[in-house]
PDB file of C-alpha atoms in Angstrom:
ATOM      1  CA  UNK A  27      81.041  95.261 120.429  1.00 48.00           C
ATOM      2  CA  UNK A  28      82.511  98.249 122.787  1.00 50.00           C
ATOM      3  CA  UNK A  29      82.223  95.488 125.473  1.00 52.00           C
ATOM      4  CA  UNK A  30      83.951  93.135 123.584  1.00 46.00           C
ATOM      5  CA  UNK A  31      86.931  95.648 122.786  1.00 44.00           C
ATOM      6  CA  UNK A  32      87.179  96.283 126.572  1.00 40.00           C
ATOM      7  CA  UNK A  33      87.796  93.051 127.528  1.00 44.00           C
ATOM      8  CA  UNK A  34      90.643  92.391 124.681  1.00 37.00           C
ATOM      9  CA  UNK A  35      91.888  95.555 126.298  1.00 40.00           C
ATOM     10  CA  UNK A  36      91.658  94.478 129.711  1.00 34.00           C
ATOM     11  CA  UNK A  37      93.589  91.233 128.361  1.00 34.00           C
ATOM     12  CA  UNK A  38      96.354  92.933 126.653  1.00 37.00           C
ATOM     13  CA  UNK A  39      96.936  95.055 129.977  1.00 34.00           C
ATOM     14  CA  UNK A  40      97.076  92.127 132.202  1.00 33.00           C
ATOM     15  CA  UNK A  41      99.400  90.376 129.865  1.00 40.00           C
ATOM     16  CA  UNK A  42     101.456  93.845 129.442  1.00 38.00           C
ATOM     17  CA  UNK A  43     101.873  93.761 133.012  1.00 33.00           C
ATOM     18  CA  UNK A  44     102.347  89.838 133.731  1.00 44.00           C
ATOM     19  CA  UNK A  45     105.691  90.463 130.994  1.00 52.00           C
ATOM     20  CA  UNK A  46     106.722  93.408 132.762  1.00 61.00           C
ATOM     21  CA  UNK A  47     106.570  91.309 136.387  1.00 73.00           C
ATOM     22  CA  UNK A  48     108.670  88.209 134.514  1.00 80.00           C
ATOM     23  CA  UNK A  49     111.212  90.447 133.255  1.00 86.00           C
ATOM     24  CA  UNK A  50     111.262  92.274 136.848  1.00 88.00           C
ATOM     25  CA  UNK A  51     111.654  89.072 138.695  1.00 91.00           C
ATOM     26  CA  UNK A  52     114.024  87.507 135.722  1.00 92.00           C
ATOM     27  CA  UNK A  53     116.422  90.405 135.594  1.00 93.00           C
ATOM     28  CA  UNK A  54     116.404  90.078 139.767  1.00 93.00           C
ATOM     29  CA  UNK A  55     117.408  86.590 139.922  1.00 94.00           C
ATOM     30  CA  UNK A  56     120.969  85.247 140.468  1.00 94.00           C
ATOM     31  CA  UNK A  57     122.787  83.497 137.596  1.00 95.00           C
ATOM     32  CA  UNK A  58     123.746  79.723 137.123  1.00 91.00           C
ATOM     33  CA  UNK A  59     127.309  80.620 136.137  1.00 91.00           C
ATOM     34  CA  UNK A  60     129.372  77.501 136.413  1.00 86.00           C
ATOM     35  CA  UNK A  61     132.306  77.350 136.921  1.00 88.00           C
ATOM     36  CA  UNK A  62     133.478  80.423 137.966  1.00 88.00           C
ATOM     37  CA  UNK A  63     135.647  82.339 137.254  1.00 91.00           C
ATOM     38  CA  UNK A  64     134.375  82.691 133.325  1.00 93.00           C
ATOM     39  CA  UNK A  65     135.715  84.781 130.997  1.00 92.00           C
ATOM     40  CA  UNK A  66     133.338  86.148 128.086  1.00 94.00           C
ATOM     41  CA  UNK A  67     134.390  87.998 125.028  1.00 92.00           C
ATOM     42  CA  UNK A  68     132.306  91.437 123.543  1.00 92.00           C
ATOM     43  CA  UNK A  69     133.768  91.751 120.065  1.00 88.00           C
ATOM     44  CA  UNK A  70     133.800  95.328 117.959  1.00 85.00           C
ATOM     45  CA  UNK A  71     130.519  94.926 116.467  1.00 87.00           C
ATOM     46  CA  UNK A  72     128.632  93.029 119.242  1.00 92.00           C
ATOM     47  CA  UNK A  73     124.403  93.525 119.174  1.00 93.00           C
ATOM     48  CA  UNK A  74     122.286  92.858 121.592  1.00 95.00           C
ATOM     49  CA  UNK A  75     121.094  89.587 119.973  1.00 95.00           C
ATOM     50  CA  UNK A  76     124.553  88.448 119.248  1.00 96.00           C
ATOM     51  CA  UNK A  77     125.351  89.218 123.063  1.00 96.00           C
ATOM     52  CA  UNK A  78     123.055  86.895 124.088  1.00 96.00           C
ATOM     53  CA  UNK A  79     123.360  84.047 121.870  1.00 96.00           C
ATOM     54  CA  UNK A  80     126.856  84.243 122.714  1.00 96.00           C
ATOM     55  CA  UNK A  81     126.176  84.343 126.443  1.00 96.00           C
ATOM     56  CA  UNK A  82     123.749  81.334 126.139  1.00 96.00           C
ATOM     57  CA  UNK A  83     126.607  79.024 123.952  1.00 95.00           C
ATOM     58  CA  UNK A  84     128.915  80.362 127.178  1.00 94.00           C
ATOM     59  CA  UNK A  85     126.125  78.926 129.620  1.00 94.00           C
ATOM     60  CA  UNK A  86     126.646  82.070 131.063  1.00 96.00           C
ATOM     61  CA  UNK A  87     122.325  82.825 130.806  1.00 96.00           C
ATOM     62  CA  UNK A  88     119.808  80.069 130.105  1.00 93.00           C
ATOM     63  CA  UNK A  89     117.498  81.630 127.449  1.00 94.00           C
ATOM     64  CA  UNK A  90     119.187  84.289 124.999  1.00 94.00           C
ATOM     65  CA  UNK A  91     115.931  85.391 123.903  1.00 94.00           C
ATOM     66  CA  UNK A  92     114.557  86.178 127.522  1.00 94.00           C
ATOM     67  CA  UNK A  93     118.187  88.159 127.978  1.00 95.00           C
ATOM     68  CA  UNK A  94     117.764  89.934 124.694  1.00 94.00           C
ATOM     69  CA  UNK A  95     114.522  91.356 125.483  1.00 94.00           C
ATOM     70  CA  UNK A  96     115.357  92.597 129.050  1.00 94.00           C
ATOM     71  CA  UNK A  97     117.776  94.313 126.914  1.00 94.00           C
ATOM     72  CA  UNK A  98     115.573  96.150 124.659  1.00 92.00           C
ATOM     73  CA  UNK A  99     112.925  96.902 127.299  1.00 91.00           C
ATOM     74  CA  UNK A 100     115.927  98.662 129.048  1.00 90.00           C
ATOM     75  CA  UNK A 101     117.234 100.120 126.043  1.00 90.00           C
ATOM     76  CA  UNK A 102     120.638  98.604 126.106  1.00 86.00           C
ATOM     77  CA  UNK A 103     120.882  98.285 122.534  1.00 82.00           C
ATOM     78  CA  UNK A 104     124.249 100.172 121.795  1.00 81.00           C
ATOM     79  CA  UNK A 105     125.609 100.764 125.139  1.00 79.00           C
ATOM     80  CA  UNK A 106     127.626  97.164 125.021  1.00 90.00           C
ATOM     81  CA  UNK A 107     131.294  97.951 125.429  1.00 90.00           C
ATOM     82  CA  UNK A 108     134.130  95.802 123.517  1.00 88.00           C
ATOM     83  CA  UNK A 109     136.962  93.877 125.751  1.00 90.00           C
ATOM     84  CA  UNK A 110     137.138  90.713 128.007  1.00 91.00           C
ATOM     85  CA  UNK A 111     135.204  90.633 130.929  1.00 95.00           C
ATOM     86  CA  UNK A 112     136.100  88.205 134.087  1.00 93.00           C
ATOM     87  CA  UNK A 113     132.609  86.834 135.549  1.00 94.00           C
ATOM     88  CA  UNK A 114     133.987  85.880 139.548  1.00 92.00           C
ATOM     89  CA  UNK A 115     131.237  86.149 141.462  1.00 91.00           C
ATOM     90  CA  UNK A 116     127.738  85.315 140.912  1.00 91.00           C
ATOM     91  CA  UNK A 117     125.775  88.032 139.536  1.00 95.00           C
ATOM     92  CA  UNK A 118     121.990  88.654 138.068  1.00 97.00           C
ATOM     93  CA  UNK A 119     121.413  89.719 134.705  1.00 96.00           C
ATOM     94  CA  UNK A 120     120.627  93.396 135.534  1.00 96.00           C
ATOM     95  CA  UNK A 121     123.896  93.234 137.323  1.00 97.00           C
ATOM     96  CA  UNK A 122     125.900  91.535 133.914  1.00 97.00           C
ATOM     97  CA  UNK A 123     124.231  93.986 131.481  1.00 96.00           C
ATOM     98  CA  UNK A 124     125.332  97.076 134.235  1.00 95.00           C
ATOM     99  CA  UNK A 125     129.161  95.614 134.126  1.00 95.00           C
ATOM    100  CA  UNK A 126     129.193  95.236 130.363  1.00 94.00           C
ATOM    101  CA  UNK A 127     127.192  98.937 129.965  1.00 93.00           C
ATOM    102  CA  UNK A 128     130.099 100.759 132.448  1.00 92.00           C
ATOM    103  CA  UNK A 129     132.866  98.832 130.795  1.00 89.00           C
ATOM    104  CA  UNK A 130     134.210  96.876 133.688  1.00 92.00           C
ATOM    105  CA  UNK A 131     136.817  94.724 131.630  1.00 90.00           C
ATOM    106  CA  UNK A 132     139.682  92.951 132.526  1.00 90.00           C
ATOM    107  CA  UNK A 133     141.197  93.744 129.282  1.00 89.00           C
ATOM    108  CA  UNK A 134     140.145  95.808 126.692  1.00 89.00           C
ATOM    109  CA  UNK A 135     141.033  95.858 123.130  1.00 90.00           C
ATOM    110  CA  UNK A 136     141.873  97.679 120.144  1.00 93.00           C
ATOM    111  CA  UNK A 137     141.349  97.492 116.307  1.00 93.00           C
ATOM    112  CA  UNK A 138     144.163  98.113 113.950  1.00 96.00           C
ATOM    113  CA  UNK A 139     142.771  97.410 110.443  1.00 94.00           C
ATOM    114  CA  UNK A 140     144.175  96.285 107.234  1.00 91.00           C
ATOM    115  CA  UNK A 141     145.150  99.196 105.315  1.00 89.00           C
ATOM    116  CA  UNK A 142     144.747 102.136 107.739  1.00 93.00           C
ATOM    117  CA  UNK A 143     147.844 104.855 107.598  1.00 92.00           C
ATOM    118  CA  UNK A 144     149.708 105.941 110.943  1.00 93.00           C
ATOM    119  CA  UNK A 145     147.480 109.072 111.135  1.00 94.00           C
ATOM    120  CA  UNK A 146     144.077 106.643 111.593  1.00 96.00           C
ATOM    121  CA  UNK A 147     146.287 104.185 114.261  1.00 96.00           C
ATOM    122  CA  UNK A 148     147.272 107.106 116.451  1.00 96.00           C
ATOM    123  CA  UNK A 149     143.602 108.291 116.400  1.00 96.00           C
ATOM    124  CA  UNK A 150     142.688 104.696 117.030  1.00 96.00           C
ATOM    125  CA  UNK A 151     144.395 104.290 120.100  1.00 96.00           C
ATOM    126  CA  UNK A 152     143.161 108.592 121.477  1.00 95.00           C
ATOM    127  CA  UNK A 153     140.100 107.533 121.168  1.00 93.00           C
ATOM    128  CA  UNK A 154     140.477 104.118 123.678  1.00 91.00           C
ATOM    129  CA  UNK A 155     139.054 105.677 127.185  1.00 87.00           C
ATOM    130  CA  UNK A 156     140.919 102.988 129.010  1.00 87.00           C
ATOM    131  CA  UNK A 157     144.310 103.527 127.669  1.00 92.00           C
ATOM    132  CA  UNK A 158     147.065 105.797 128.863  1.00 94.00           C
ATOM    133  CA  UNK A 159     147.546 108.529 125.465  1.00 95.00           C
ATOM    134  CA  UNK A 160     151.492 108.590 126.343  1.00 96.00           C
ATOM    135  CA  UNK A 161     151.909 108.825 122.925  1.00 96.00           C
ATOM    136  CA  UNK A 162     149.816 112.371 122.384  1.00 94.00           C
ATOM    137  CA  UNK A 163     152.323 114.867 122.081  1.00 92.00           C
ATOM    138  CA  UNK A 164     155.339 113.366 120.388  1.00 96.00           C
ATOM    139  CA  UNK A 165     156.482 113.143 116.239  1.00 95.00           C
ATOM    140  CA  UNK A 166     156.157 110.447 114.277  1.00 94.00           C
ATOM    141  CA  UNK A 167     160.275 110.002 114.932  1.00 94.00           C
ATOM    142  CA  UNK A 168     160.036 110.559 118.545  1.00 96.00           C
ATOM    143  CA  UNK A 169     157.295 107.679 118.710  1.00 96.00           C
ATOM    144  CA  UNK A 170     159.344 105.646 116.600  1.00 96.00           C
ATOM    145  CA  UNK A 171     162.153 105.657 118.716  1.00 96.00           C
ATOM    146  CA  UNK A 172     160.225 105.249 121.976  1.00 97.00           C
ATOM    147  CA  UNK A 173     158.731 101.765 120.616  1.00 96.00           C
ATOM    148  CA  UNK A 174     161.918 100.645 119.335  1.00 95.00           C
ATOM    149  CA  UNK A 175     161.891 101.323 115.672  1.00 93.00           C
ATOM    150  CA  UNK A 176     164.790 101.820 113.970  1.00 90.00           C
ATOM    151  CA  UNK A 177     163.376 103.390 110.659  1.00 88.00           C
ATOM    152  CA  UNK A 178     162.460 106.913 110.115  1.00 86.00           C
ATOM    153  CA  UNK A 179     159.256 106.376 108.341  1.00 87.00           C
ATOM    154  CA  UNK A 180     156.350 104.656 110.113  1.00 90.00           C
ATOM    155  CA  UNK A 181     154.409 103.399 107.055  1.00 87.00           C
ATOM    156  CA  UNK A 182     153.207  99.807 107.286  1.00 87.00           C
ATOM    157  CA  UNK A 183     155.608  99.180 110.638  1.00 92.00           C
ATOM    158  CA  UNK A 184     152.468  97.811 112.648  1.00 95.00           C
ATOM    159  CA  UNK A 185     150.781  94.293 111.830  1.00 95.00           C
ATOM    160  CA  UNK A 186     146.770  95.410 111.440  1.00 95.00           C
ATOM    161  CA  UNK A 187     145.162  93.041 114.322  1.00 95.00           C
ATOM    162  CA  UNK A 188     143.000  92.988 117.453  1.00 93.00           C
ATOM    163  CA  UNK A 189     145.253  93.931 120.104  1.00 95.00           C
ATOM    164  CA  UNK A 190     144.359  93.249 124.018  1.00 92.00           C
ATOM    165  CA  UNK A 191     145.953  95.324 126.594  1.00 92.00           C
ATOM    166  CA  UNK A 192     144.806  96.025 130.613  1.00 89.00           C
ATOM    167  CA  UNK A 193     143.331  99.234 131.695  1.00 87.00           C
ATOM    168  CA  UNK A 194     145.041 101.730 132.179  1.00 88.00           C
ATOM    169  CA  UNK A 195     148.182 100.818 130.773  1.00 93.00           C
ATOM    170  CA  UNK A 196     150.141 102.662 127.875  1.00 96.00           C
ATOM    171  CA  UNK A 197     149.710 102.957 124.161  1.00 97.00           C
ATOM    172  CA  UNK A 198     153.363 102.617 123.468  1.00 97.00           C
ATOM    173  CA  UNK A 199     152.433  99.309 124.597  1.00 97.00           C
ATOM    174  CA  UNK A 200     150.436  98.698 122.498  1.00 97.00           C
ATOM    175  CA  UNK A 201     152.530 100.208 119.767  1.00 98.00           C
ATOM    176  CA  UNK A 202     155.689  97.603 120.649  1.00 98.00           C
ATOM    177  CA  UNK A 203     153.653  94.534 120.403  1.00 97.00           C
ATOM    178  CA  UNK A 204     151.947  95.644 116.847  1.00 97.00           C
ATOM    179  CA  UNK A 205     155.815  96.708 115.538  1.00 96.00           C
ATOM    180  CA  UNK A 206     157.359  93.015 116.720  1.00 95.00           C
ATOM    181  CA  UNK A 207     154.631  91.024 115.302  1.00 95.00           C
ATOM    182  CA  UNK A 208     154.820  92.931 112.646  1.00 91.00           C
ATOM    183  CA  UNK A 209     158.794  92.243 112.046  1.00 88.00           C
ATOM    184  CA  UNK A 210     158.274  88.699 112.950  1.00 90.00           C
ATOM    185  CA  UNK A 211     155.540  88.039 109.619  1.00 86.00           C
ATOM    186  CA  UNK A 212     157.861  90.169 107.904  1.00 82.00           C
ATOM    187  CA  UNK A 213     161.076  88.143 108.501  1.00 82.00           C
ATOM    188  CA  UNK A 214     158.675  84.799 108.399  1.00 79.00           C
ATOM    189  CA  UNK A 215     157.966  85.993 104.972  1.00 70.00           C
ATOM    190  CA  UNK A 216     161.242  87.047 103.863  1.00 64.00           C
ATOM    191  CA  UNK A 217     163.237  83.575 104.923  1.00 70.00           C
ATOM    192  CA  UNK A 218     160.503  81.531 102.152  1.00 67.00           C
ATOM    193  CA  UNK A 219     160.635  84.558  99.589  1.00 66.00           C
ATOM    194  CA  UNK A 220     161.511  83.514  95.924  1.00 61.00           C
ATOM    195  CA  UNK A 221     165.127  83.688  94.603  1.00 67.00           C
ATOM    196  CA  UNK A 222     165.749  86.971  92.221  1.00 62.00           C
ATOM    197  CA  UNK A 223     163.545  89.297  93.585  1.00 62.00           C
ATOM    198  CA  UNK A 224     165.075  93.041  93.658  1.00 61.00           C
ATOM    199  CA  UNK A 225     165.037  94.112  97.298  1.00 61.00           C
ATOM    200  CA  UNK A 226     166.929  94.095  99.965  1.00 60.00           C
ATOM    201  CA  UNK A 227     165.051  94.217 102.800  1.00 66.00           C
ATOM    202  CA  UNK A 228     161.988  92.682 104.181  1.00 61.00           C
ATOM    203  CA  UNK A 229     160.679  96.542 104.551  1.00 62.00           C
ATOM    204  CA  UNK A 230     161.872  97.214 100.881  1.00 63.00           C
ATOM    205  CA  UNK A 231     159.602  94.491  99.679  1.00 59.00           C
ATOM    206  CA  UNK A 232     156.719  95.471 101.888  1.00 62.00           C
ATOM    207  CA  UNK A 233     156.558  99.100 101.137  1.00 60.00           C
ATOM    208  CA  UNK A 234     156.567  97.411  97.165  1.00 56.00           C
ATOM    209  CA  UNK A 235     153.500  95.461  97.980  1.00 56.00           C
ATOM    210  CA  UNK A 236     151.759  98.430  99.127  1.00 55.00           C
ATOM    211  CA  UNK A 237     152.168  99.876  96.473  1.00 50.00           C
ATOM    212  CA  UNK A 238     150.495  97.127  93.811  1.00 45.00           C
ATOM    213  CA  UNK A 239     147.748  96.800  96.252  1.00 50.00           C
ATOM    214  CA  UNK A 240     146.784 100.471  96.131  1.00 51.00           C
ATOM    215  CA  UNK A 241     147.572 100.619  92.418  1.00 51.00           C
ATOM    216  CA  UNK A 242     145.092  97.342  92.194  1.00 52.00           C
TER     217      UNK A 242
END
């Protein structure tokens, strides 16, 4: 019997070892990335295992589950950073997991979600490494006025989207682009709005609608 359990140890150590050498050589080996230059996508909320399927739909890697457990044997679960990453040159996978670890993006992104206040967008946008915090510093009316805005309260001025900007570059920004969409779905709105409804403005009738949806 003790011989027995030696040899399914001896086994399990050989195979150990024979995974650890295929991984080794795997992670080593250059990348069949056609054509280049490809351009991948790491969401807010990316995995590891959604990484790689996406990766493998991409034809960026052959075999998502071979990538996904490189990953895990190198403990890259939850060290994926979010944004757009440009793939120009060929590149192994130790090399692709390295450039999405560090965060070397082309563009990065940032999350404004339905319902936050101004207090949780402006701590949205401190919190980006990769984007200039020209905003720290200033009032609510100073800000206002440096993206444009003509009112004095800044309450439901920004459409809540995924907003892509290059690193480096300034939250006011940012903060323009997420004001003028927002004024363009608000005028888009207010041109098909139904006859005999008491408000003069398209801000007048969103401010109302905030106000049944918290209520609701």
């Amino acid at each position: 019997m003790k011989t027995w359990i030696k040899r399914l140890s001896a086994l399990a150590g050989v195979a150990v070892l024979a995974g650890a050498g295929g991984l080794a050589w795997y992670g080593n080996q250059p990348l069949r990335i056609e054509p280049l230059p490809k351009t991948i996508n790491v969401t807010p909320g990316t995995h590891l295992k959604s990484l790689s399927a996406m990766l493998e739909r991409e034809g960026v890697i052959g075999n998502a589950r071979v990538f996904w457990l490189l990953g895990r044997v190198l403990g890259k679960a939850g060290t994926l950073k979010v944004g757009v990453y440009t793939l120009d040159t060929p590149l192994t996978p130790l090399e692709l997991y390295a450039k999405i670890q560090r965060g070397e993006v082309s563009q990065a992104m940032v999350q404004f979600i339905e319902g936050w206040n101004w207090r949780e967008v402006r701590a949205a946008l401190a919190a980006q490494p990769m984007l200039k915090n020209d905003s720290a510093g200033m009032s609510d009316a100073e800000l206002l006025r440096a993206i444009g805005a003509a009112e004095t309260h800044p309450e439901g001025l920004l459409f809540p989207d995924t907003y892509f900007y290059a690193p480096h570059s300034s939250d006011l920004g940012v903060l323009r682009r997420a004001y003028r969409l927002q004024h363009e779905k608000l005028r888009a709105a207010w041109e098909t709005r139904a006859p005999g409804l008491p408000y003069r403005t398209p801000y007048e009738a969103l401010i109302m609608a905030s106000i049944v949806k918290k209520e609701t």
